[in-house]
Coordinates of C-alpha atoms and ligand atoms in Angstrom, one line a residue:
X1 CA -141.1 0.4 27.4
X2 CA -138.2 -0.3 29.6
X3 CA -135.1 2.2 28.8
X4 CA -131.6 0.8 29.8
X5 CA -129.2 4.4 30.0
X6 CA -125.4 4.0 30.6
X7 CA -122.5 6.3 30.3
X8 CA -118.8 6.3 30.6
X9 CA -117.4 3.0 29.9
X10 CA -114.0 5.4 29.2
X11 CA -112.6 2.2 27.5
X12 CA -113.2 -0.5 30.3
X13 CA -114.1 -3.6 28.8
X14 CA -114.2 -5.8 32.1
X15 CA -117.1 -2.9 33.4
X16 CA -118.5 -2.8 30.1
X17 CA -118.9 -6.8 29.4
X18 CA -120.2 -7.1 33.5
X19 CA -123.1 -4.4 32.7
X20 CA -124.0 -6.3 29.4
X21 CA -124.4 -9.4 31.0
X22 CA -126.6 -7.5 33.5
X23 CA -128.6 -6.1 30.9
X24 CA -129.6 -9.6 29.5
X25 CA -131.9 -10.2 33.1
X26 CA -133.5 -6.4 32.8
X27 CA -135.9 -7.1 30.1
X28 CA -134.3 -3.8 28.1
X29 CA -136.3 -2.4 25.0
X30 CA -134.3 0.2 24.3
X31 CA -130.2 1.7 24.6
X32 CA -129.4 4.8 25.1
X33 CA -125.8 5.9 25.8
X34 CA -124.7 8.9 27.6
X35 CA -121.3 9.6 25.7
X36 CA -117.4 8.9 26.7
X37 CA -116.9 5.5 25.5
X38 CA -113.3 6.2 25.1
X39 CA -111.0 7.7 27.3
X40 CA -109.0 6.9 30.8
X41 CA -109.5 2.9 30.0
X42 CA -107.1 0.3 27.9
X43 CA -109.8 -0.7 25.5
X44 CA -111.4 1.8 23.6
X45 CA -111.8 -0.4 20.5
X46 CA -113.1 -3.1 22.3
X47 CA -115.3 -1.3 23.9
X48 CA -116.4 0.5 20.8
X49 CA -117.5 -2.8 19.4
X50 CA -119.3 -3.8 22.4
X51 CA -121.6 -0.7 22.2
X52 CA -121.9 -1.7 18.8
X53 CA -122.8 -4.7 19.4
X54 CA -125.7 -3.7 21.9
X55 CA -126.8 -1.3 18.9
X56 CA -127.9 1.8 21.1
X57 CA -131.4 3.6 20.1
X58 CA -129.3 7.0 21.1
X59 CA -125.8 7.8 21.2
X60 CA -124.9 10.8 23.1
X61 CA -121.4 12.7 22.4
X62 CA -119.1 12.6 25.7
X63 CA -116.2 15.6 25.9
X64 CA -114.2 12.6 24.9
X65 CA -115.6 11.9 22.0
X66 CA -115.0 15.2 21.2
X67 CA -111.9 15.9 22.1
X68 CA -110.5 12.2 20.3
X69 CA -112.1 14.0 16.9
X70 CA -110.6 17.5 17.2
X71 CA -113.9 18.9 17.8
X72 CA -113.0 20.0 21.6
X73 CA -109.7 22.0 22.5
X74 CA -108.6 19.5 25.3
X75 CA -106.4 22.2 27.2
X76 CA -108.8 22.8 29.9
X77 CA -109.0 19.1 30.5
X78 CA -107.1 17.3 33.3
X79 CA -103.9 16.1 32.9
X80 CA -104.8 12.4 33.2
X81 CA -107.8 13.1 30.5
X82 CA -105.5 15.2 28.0
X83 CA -103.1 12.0 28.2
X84 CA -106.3 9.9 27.4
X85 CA -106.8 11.4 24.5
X86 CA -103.9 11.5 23.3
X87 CA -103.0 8.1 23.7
X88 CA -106.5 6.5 22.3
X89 CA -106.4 9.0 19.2
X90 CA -103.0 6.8 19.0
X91 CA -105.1 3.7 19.0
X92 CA -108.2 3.6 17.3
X93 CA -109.0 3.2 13.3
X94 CA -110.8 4.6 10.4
X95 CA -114.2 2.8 11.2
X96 CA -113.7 3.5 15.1
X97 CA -113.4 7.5 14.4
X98 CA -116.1 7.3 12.0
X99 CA -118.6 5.7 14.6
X100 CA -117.9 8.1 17.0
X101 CA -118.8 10.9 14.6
X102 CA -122.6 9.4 14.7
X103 CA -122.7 10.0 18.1
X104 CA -125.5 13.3 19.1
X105 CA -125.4 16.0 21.5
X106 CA -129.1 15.8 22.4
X107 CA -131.4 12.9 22.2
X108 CA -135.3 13.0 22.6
X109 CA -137.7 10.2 23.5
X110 CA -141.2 9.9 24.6
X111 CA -140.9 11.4 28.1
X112 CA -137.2 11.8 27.9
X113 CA -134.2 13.9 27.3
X114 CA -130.7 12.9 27.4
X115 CA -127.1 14.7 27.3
X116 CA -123.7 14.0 28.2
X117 CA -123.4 17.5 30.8
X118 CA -125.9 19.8 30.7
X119 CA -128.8 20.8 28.7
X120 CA -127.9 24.8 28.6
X121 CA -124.5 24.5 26.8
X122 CA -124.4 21.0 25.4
X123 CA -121.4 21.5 23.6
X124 CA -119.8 22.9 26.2
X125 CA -119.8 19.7 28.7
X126 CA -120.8 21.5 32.0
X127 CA -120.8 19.4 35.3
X128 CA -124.4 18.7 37.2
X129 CA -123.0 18.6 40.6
X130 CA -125.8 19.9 43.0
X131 CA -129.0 21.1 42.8
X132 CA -128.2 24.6 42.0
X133 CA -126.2 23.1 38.6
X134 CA -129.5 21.2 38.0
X135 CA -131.7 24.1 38.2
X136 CA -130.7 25.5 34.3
X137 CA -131.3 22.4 33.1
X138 CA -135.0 21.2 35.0
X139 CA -136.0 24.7 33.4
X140 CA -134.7 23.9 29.9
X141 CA -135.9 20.5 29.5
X142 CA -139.3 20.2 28.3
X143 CA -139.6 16.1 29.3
X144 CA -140.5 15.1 33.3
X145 CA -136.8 13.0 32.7
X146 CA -133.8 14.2 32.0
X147 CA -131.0 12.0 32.2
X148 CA -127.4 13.5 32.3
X149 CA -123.6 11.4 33.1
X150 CA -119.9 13.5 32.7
X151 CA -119.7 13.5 36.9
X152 CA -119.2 10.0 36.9
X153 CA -121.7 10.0 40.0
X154 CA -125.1 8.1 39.8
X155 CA -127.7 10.1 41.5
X156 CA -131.3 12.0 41.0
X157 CA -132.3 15.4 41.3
X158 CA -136.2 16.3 41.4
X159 CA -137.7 20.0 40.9
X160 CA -141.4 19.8 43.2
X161 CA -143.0 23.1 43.2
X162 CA -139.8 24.9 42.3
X163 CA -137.7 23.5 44.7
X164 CA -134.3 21.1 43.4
X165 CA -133.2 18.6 45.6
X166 CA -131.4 15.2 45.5
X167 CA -133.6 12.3 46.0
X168 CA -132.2 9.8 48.4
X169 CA -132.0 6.2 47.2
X170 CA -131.4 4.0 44.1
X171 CA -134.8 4.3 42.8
X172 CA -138.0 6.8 42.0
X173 CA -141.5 6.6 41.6
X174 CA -141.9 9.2 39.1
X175 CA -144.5 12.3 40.0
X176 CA -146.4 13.6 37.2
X177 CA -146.5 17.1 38.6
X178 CA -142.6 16.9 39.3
X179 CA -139.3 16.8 36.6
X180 CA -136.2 14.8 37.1
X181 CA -132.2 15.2 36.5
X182 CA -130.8 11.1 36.8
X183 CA -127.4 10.8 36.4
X184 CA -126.9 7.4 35.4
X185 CA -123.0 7.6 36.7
X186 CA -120.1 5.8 35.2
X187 CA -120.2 2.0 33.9
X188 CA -116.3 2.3 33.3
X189 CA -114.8 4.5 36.0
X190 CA -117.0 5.7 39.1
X191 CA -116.3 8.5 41.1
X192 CA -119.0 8.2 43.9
X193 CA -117.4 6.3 46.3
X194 CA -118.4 2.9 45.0
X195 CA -116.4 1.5 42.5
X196 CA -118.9 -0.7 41.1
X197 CA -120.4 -0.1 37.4
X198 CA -123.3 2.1 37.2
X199 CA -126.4 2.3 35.1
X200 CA -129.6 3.5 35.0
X201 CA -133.4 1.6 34.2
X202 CA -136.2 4.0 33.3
X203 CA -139.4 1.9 33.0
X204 CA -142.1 3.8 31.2
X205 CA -145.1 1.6 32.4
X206 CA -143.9 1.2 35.7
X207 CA -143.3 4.9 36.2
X208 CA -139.9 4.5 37.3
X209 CA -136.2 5.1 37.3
X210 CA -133.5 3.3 38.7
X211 CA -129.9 2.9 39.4
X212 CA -127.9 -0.4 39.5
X213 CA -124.5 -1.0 40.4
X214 CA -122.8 -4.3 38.8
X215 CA -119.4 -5.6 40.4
X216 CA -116.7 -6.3 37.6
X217 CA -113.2 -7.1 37.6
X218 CA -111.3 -4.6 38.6
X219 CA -107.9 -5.9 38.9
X220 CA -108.1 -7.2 35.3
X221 CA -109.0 -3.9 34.1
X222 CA -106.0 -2.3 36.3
X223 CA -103.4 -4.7 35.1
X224 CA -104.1 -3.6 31.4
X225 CA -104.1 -0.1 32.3
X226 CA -100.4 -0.2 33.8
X227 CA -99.0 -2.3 30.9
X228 CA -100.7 -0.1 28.4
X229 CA -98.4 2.9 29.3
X230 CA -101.6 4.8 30.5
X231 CA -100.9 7.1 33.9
X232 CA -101.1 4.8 36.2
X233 CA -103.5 6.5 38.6
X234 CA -106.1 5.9 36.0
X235 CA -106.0 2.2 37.4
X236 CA -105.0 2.9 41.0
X237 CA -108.4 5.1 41.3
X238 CA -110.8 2.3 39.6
X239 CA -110.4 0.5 43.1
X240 CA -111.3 3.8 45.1
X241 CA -114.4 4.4 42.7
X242 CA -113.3 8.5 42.8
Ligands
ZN301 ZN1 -116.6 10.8 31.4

């Protein structure tokens, strides 16, 4: 079984329809997506119906998800996010609201768990930064993969013999005797340094997990951004990829 796991599209469509195209080459079995489809971008409804579209396995609740449906006080949340929310609960329907009610907090599959923070306070949309935020997380989990997004930073964390550290590289040969944090970073609004679109391939056969990064159209995605009334650093920082 090959998994395809993506995360914050936050509303860009030009990311979005990039990754999907890549998707049709990597033999995918299965969706599952890691929460914020909304939020930061100029296209939340559009993007809405492309997720729809792909017809995920799993949908995982983002803190924007939450805080678009009142089910998240957004006062801790950055100015440019609070904005975001406020301008696509301005946007979005009936049906649009109602499919982001479906979306979970926690998702299980064979030799996987997924969440949009962390697995100690789902609801609570905690950041996995560094190993020593990963550790609460490799000891919850009770599947070899976890796979986590909300950073925005595609990256993977392994716990051997007790110790967490960050693997190096794009991709892992999973150990049996180890467990595994990926963060399949952001398809919509990277913050790693590379402004590219992020996801994340788990292949169950193969024994392995990896990230891709898909090039997209930035400048189209900017250019809506700026004439949708959106803060404009939301566009400016798409280019940046932080
Ligand atoms: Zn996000």
């Amino acid at each position: 079984m090959r998994y395809c796991i993506f995360s914050d599209v936050h509303g860009n469509l030009e990311a979005l329809q990039a990754v999907m195209d890549a998707f049709t080459k990597d033999r995918i079995d299965k969706y599952i997506y890691l929460g914020d489809i909304v939020g930061y971008g100029a296209d939340p409804g559009a993007c809405i119906s492309g997720l729809q579209s792909l017809g995920p396995d799993h949908l995982i609740a983002g803190n924007h998800e939450w805080g678009v449906l009142d089910l998240l006080g957004i006062d801790y949340f950055s100015e440019y996010a609070r904005s975001a929310v406020e301008w696509t609960k301005g946007v979005l329907n009936a049906k649009e609201l109602e499919y982001l009610k479906s979306f979970r907090l926690i998702c299980h599959a064979p030799g996987l768990t997924a969440v949009h923070g962390s697995l100690d306070q789902p609801d609570k949309f905690q950041y996995i930064y560094d190993p020593s935020d990963a550790l609460r997380t490799l000891q919850i989990s009770d599947t070899p993969l976890c796979f986590v997004g909300h950073t925005h930073r595609a990256g993977i964390y392994v716990s051997e013999s007790g110790e967490v550290k960050a693997a190096g590289g794009s991709k892992v040969f999973i150990q049996r005797r180890n467990k595994y944090i990926i963060n399949a970073g952001s398809v919509g609004q990277p913050r790693d340094g590379d402004p590219r679109a992020a996801y994340a391939i788990y292949d169950g056969e193969e024994g392995t997990v990896e990230i891709k990064r898909v090039r997209y159209n930035i400048e189209a995605a900017q250019d809506k951004i700026r004439s949708s009334g959106l803060p404009v650093w939301l566009a400016s920082r798409l280019a940046e990829g932080r």
